[in-house]
XYZ file of C-alpha atoms in Angstrom:
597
model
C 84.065 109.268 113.699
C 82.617 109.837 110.070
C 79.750 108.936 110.747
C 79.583 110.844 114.166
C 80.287 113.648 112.568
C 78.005 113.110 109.533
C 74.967 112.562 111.521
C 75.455 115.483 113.926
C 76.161 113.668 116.930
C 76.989 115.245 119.587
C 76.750 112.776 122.893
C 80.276 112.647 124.699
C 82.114 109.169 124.020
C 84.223 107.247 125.912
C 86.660 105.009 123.831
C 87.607 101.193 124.420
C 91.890 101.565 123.959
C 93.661 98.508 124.112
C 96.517 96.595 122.878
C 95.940 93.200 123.519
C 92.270 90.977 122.929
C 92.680 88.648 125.694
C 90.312 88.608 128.163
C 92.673 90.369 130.773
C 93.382 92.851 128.266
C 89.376 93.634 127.388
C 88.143 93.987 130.982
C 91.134 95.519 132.212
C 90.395 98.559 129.496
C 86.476 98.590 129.968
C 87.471 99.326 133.867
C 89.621 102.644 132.107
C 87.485 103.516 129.703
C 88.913 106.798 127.906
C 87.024 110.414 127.618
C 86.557 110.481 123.445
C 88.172 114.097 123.762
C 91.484 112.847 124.379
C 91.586 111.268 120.624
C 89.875 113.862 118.634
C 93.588 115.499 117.217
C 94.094 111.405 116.265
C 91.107 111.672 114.492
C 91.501 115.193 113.136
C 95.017 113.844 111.622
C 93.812 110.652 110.001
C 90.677 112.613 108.839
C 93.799 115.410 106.787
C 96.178 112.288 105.943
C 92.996 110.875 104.198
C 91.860 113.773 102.319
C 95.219 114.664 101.652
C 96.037 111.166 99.757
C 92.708 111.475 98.052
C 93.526 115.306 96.942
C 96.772 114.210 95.666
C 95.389 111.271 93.590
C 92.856 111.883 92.113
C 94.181 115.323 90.777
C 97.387 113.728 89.753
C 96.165 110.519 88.833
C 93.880 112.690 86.466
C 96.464 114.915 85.122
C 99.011 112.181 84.229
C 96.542 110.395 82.644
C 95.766 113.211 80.222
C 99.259 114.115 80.043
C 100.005 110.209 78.858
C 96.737 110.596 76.315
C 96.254 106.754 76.837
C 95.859 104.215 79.495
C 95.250 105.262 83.585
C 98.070 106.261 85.008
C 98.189 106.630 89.019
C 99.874 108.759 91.398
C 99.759 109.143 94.989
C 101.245 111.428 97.782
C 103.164 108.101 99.155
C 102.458 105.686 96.179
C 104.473 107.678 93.926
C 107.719 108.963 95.964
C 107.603 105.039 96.537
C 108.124 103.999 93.217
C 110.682 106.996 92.920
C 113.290 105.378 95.282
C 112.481 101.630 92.907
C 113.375 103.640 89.968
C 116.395 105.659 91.258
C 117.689 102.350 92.585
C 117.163 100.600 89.795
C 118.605 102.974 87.627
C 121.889 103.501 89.760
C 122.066 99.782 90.057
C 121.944 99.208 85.681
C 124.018 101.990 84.727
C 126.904 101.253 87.444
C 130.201 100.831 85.680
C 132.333 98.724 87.449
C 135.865 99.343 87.944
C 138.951 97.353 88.343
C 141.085 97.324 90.660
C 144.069 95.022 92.247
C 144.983 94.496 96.005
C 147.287 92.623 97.623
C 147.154 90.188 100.475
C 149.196 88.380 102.600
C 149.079 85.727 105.438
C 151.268 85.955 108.133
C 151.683 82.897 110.850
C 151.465 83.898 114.738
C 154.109 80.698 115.045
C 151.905 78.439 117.433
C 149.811 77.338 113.765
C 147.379 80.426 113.495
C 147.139 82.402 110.245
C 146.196 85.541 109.993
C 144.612 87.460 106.614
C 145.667 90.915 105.913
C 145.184 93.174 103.073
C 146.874 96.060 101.805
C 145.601 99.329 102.603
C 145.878 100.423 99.445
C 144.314 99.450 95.774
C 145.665 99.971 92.399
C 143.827 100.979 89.322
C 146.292 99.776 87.170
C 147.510 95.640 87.002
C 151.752 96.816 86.452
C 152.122 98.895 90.087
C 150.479 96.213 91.480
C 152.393 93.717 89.904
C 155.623 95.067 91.056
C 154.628 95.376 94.701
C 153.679 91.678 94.646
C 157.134 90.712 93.432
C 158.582 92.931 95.902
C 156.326 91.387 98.713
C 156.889 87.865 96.864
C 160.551 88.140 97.958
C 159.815 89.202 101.629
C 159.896 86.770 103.799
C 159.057 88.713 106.889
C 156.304 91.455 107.868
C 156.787 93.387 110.774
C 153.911 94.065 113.360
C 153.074 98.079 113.463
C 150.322 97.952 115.458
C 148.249 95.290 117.522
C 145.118 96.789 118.993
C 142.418 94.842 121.058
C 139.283 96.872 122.338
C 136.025 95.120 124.584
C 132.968 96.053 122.081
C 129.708 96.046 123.342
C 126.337 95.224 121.381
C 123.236 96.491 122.586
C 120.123 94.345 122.832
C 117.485 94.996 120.235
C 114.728 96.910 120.564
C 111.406 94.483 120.314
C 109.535 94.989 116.738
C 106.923 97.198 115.664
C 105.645 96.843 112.292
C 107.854 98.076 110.350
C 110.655 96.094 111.359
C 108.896 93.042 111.745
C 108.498 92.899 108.309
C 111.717 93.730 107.348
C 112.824 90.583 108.875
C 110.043 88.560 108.093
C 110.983 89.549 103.970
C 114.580 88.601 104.697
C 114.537 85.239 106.928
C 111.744 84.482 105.246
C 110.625 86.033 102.146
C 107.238 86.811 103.118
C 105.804 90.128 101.621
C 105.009 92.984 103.673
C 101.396 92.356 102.826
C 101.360 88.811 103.648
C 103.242 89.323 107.321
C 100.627 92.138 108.203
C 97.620 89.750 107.799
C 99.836 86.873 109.228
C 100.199 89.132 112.627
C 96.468 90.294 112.160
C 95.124 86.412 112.685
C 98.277 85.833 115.282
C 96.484 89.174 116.760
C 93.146 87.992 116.722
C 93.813 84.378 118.151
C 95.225 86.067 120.994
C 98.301 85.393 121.011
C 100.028 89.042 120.103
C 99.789 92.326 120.875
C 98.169 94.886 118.138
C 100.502 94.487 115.092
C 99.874 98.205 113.223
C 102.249 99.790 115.558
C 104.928 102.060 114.508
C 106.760 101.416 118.533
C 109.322 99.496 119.913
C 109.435 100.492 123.359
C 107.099 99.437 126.002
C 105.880 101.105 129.300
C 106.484 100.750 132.919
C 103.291 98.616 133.774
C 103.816 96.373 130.648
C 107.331 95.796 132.028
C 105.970 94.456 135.407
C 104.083 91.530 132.768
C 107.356 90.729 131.496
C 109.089 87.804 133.428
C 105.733 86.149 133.153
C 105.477 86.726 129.302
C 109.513 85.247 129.000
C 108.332 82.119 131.178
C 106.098 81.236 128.900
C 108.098 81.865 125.699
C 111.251 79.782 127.578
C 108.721 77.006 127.525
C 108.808 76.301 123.819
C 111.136 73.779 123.066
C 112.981 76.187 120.530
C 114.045 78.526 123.504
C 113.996 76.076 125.944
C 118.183 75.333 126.459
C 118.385 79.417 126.363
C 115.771 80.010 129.209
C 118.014 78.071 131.518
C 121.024 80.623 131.748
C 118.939 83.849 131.761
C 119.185 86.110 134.472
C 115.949 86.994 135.802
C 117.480 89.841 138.300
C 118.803 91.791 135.628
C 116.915 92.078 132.515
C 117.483 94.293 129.983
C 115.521 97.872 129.976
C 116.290 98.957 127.213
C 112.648 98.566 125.211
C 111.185 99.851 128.006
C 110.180 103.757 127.830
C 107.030 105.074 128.467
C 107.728 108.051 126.322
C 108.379 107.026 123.226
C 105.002 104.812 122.791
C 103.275 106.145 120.371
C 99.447 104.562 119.911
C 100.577 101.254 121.128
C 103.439 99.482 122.581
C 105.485 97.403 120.585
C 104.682 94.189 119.677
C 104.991 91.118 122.132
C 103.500 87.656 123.124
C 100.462 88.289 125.092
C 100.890 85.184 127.486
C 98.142 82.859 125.533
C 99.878 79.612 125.034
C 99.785 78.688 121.188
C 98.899 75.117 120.107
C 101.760 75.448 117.634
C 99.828 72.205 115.791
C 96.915 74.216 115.100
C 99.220 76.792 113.460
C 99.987 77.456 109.349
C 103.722 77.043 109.392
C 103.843 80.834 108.442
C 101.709 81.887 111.215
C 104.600 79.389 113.260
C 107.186 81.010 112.019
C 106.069 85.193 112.843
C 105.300 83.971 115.992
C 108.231 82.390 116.967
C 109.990 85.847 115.821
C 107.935 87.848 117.572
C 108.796 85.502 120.629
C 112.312 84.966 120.272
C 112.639 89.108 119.760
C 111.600 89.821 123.015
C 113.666 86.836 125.056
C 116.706 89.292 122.990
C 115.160 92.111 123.883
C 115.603 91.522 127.713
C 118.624 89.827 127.870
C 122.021 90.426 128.681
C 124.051 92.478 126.053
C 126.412 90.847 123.491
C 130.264 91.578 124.417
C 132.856 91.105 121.772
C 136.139 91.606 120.802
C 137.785 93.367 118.227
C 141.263 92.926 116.714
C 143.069 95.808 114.500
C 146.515 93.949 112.979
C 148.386 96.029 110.950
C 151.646 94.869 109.191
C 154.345 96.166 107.199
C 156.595 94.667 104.028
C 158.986 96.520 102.273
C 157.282 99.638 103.247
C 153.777 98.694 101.932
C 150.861 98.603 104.891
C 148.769 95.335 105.297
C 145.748 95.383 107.909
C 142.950 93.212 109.109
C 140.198 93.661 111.160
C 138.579 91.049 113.326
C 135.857 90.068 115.778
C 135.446 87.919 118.436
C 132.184 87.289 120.624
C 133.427 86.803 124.104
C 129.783 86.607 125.809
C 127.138 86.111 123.387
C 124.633 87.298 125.416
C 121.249 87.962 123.334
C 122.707 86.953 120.127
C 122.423 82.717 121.985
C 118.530 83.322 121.684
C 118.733 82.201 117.906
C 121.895 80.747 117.510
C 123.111 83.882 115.724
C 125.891 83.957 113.192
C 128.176 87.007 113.834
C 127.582 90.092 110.838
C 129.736 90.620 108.496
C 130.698 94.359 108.950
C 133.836 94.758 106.417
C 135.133 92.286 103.692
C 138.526 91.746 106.197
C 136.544 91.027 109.284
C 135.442 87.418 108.055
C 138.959 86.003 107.166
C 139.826 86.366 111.081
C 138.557 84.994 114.402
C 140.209 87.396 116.260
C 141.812 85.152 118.346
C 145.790 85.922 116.807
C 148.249 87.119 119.458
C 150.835 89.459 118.114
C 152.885 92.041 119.429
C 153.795 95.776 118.173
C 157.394 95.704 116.045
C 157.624 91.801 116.432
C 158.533 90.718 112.914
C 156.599 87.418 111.786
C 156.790 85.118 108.966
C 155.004 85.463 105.296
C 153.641 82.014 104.231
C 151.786 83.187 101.052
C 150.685 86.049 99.472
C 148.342 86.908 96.266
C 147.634 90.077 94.030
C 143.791 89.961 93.774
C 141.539 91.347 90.748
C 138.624 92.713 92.178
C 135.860 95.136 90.959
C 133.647 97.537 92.785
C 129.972 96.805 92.954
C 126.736 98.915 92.571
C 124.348 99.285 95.642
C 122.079 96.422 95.343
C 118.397 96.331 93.871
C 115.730 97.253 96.820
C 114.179 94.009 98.017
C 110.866 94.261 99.996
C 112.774 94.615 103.147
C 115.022 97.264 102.129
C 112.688 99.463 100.535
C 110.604 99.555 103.836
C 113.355 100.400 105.720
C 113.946 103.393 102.772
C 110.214 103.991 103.302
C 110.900 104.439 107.624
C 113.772 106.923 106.857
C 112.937 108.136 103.891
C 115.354 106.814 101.540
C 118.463 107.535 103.469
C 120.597 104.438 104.189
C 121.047 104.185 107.885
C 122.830 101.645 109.762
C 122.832 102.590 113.034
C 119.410 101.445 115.104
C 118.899 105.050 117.198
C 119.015 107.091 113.882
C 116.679 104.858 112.286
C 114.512 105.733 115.500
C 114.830 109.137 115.222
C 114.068 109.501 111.569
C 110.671 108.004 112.068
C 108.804 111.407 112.057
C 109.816 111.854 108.960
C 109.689 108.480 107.093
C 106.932 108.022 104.183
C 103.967 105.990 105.120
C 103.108 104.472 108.117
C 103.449 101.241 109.452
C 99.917 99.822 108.592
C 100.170 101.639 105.214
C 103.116 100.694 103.626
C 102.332 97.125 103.179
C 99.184 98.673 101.270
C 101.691 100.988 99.456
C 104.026 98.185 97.989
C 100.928 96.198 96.840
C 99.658 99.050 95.065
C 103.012 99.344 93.019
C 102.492 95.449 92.157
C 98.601 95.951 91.700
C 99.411 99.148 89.086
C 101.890 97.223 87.260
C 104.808 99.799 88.321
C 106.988 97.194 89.965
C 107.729 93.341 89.613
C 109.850 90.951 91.296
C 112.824 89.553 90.027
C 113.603 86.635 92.722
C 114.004 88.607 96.177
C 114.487 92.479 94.240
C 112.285 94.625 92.837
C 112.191 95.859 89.940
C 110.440 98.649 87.787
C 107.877 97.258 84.185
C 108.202 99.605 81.893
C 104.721 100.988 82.718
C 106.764 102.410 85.980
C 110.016 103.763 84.540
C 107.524 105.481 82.179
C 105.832 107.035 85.064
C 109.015 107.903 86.830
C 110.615 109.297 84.244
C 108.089 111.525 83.896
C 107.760 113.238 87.232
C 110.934 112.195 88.894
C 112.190 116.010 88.808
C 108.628 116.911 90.292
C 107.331 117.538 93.887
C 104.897 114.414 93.724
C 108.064 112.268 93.616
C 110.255 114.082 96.012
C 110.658 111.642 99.276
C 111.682 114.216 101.693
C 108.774 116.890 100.988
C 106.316 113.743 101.379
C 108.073 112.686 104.969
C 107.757 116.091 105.905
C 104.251 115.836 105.653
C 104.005 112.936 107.790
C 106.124 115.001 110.242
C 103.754 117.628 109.789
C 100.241 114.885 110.555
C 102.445 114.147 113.677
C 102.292 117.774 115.126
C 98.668 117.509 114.475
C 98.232 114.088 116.961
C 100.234 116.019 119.195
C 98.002 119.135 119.372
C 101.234 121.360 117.899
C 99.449 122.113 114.586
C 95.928 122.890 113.290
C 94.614 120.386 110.191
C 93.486 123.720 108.764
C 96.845 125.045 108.492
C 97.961 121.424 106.957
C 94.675 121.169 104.755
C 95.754 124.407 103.192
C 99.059 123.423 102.405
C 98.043 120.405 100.832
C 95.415 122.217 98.747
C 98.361 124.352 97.107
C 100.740 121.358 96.665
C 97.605 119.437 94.636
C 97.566 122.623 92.551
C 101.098 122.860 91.812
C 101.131 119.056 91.750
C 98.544 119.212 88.928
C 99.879 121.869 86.911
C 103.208 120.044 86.807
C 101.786 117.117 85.726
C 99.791 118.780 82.714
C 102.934 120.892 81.149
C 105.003 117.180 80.574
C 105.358 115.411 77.394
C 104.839 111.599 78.511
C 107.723 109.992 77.910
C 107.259 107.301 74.950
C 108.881 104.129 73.897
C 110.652 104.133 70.763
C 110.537 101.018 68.321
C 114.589 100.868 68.181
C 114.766 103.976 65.098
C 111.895 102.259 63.009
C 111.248 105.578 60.277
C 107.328 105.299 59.409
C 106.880 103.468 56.113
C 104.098 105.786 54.971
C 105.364 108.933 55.185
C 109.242 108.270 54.875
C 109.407 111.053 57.589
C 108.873 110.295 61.338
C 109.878 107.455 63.107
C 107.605 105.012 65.117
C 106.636 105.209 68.806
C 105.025 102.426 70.841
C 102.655 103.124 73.614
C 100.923 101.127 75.947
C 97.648 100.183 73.385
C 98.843 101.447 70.407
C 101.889 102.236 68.039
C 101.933 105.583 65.656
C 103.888 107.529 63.619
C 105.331 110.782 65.409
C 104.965 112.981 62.509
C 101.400 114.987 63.031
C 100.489 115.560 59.229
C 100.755 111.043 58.821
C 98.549 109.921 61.074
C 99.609 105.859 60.644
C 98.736 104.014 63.737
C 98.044 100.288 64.735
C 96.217 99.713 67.752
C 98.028 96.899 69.973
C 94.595 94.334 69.991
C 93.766 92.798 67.524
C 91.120 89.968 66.551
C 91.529 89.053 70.488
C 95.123 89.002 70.170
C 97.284 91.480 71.860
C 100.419 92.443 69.682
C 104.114 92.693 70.843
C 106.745 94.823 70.709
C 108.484 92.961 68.156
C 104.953 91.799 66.296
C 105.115 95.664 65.551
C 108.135 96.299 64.928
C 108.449 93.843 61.938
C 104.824 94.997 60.531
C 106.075 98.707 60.429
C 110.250 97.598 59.296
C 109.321 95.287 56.420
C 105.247 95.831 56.006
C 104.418 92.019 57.670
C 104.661 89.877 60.370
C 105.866 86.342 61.385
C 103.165 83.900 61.513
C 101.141 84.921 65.189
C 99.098 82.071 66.411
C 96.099 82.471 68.293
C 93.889 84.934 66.719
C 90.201 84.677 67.053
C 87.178 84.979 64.946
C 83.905 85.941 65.840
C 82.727 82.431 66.332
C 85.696 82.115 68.810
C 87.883 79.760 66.307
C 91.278 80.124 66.526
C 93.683 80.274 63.760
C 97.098 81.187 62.637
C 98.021 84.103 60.310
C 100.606 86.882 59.628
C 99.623 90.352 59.755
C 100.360 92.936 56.979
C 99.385 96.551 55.209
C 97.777 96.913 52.707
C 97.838 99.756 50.269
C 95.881 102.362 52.690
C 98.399 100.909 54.829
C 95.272 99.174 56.663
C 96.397 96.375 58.693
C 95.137 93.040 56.957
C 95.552 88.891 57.678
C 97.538 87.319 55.712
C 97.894 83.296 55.314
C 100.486 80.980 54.181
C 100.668 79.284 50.736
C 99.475 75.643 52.214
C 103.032 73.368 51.245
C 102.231 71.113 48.434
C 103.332 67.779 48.910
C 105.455 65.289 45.984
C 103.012 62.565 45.551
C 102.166 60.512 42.740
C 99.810 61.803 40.195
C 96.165 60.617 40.307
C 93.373 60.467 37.522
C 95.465 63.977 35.600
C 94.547 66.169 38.611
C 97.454 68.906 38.980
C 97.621 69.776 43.008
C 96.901 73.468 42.745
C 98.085 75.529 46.153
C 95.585 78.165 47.273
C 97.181 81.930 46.732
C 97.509 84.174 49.675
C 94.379 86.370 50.834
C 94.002 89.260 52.269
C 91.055 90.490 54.391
């Protein structure tokens, strides 16, 4: 469409829209070819999300730059609200003091050989209450039954993946990145064997539906799903991915019907696809029926509950074998199974007063921080909210892969096992402008809301162009008022001037008193110096021996660095050790002084 426009063009179009590159799929669209007119507000909203990125940048990339007065420095309207939410999390998670506190718990026998877990409703701050409730409920033989509740619970089936979700899943079964299970669907995609993969849906319309049983036959012929396709009930599948009206470009992802060679597969290619496959045998079958189990208990006044699930039908959750989720630390002691009645007293046959601590919310993982990315940063468990924040999420589904990568491929954020976690370089950056509207997660999914009223004819990419024109400005101003946050070398006071204290940056370290002017750049002869390389040269005026400096002939060589006078940094070389050894011909074995250069 560039290039349409570019050149002039003005010949109508008809567009080529499918979903699927199998040969059914291609001839079926070129007999309903689409008018180009229907997708020009498509265009006209990818045409002001890219100028609007680029705006952002490459003012604020600029600005931050000059604000830092070293190094590039990178922002971006998605980028940088990104690496906001690593930050934030990563700050929460380091500076989380944990607290102790003591519970109590008992086990209580149903009398036909069943125990049953509770725990005391309440926790103690302090060790001495909690003490003397134990010895209470130490001498208690008996707990009587105050209430025995059992409630039918029904799980939905999931919806099938898009994207998003797909690699979410993907990073947690199987620690693939984002990036990597994009172009692992991409090649799945074009060998013919999925649907389009950059889709942001996870519902599928009424003709697509129709393809279904077909599509499930052949997925209930690998061996993996093989003992499952035997009980499903082909009468009554599941509807509840299908719904014309909330596909947005393209359905939601599914097998196309093209039987793999599984042999000719990478094992990671294997394993997507067998996701992809399995999702949508869950997708249409039954739901998952389970039962839950609220025990509560009294001793000596004190309240004990647990909380239990059983799966009575396990309906979708067979497809993989599923283990049931944890949803509260009680749930897993129980199998739900206990039969007790209200005021029955029962017998105690141990209890324990437990030291326990609270925990931090855990470091964002590539999974995690896409699904912060989909509802822009708020934590939300339940599947239809998720749904319905997706207007305003940051990113899109093809885009956010790109997004994380960019945090790696700007040194912002590394991994640390499965989390992520920001360099320095990053919490520099954040610190920065985390108070600032380039970082703010919520303005930046409003925008995407805002693209979204554009595809949908509701808004004009003037009116959205302009918009973005004054948040650049104010973006850039911002950026050029801050004082770049430095790193200090732990309190180090210049040796020069006696007066200001040393700061490291990124390629050099200098004194932070203007009228000194005593800096060290970080490279030297090839060699690039540490932290602590400059931290003893400026604390006691040399360095440990550094190996692996280079002259200009490319020889290496070991030497210690040190100021001189000027305070000019200079090499400095060991005294050579001189060795006891018998004396030869009156020669005295001289040792060559220390040089400086």
């Amino acid at each position: 469409r560039y290039l349409y426009h570019y050149t002039g063009c003005t010949t109508p179009f008809v567009r080529l829209w499918i979903s699927s590159l199998t040969d059914k799929a291609i001839r079926e669209g070129l007999r309903n070819l689409e008018e180009g007119s229907k997708y020009d507000n498509l265009y006209l909203a990818a045409k002001a999300r890219s100028e609007s990125d680029w705006l952002v940048g490459i003012n604020g990339t600029q600005a931050l730059s000059i604000a830092a007065g070293h190094g590039t420095y990178s922002v971006g309207r998605v980028q940088t609200p990104t690496l906001a939410m690593v930050c934030a999390r990563y700050w929460e998670n380091r500076r989380f003091t944990p607290e102790t506190y003591w519970q109590l718990h008992i086990a209580a026998d149903t009398g036909d050989g069943e125990v049953v877990k509770l725990s005391s409703s309440k926790k103690w701050k302090e060790k001495e209450p909690a003490t003397a409730l134990y010895n209470k409920v130490k001498e208690a033989g008996f707990a009587t039954v105050t209430k025995a509740e059992r409630k039918e619970k029904i799980e939905e089936t999931p919806l099938l993946y898009d994207l998003t979700t797909l690699q979410k899943e993907a990073n947690a079964k199987h620690g693939f990145t984002a990036e990597q299970t994009l172009e692992i669907a991409q090649k799945l995609y074009e060998k013919k064997l999925i649907s389009y993969p950059r889709t942001g849906s996870r519902y599928i319309p009424d003709d697509v539906m129709r393809q279904v049983p077909d599509l499930l036959r052949g997925v209930i012929g690998m061996k993996e799903f093989r003992e499952y396709g035997g009980t499903l009930d082909w009468d009554n599948l599941s509807t509840r991915s299908v719904n014309a009206g909330k596909v947005t470009d393209h359905h939601a992802l599914i097998v196309t019907g093209v039987q793999p060679v599984m042999e000719t597969l990478t094992e990671q290619e294997q394993a997507v696809y067998r996701m992809i496959a399995g999702r949508m045998l869950e997708a249409f079958s039954p739901v998952c029926e389970k039962e839950t189990l609220v025990i509560e208990a009294a001793v000596d006044g004190l309240t004990f509950r647990s909380h239990s699930v059983s799966v009575v039908k396990p309906g979708w959750r067979a497809v993989f074998n599923r283990s049931e989720d944890k949803e509260n630390d009680e749930e897993t002691e129980n199998k739900g199974t206990a039969r007790f009645d209200e005021s029955e007293t029962v017998p105690v046959s141990g209890r324990s007063l437990a030291k326990k601590k609270t925990m931090p919310k855990p470091l964002y993982t590539e999974a995690t921080l896409l699904a912060a990315m989909e509802s822009c940063g708020k934590e939300l468990a339940d599947e239809e909210a998720r749904e319905a924040m997706k207007e305003l999420g940051i990113g899109t589904p093809a885009t956010r892969a790109a997004v994380i990568a960019t945090l790696f491929k700007r040194e912002y954020v590394e991994r640390s096992g499965k989390a992520l976690v920001p360099t320095d370089k990053g919490m520099a950056v954040y610190e920065a402008v985390r108070k600032m509207r380039v970082a703010d997660v919520e303005l930046t999914g409003s925008w995407e809301k805002t693209l979204m009223q554009i595809e949908r004819h509701k808004l004009s990419p003037e009116t959205f162009m302009r918009s973005i024109s004054v948040y650049a400005r104010q973006v850039t101003e911002e950026v050029l008022s801050i004082r770049f946050p430095e790193t200090a070398s732990g309190g180090i006071v210049c040796p020069k001037c006696g007066k200001g204290k040393i700061i490291l940056r990124q390629k050099l370290a200098k004194c932070n008193n203007e009228g000194c002017g005593l800096l060290v750049f970080r490279r030297f002869l090839n060699k690039e110096l540490t932290d602590q390389h400059l931290a003893q040269l400026f604390s006691s005026g040399t360095t440990k021996l550094i190996k692996g400096f280079k002259g200009k002939k490319g020889t290496a060589f070991d030497a210690a660095l040190a100021f001189d006078k000027e305070y000019n940094v200079t090499l400095s070389f060991p005294k050579p050790q001189v060795r006891n050894a018998p004396k030869q011909s009156g020669r005295k074995n001289t040792g060559r002084k220390s040089t400086g250069h």
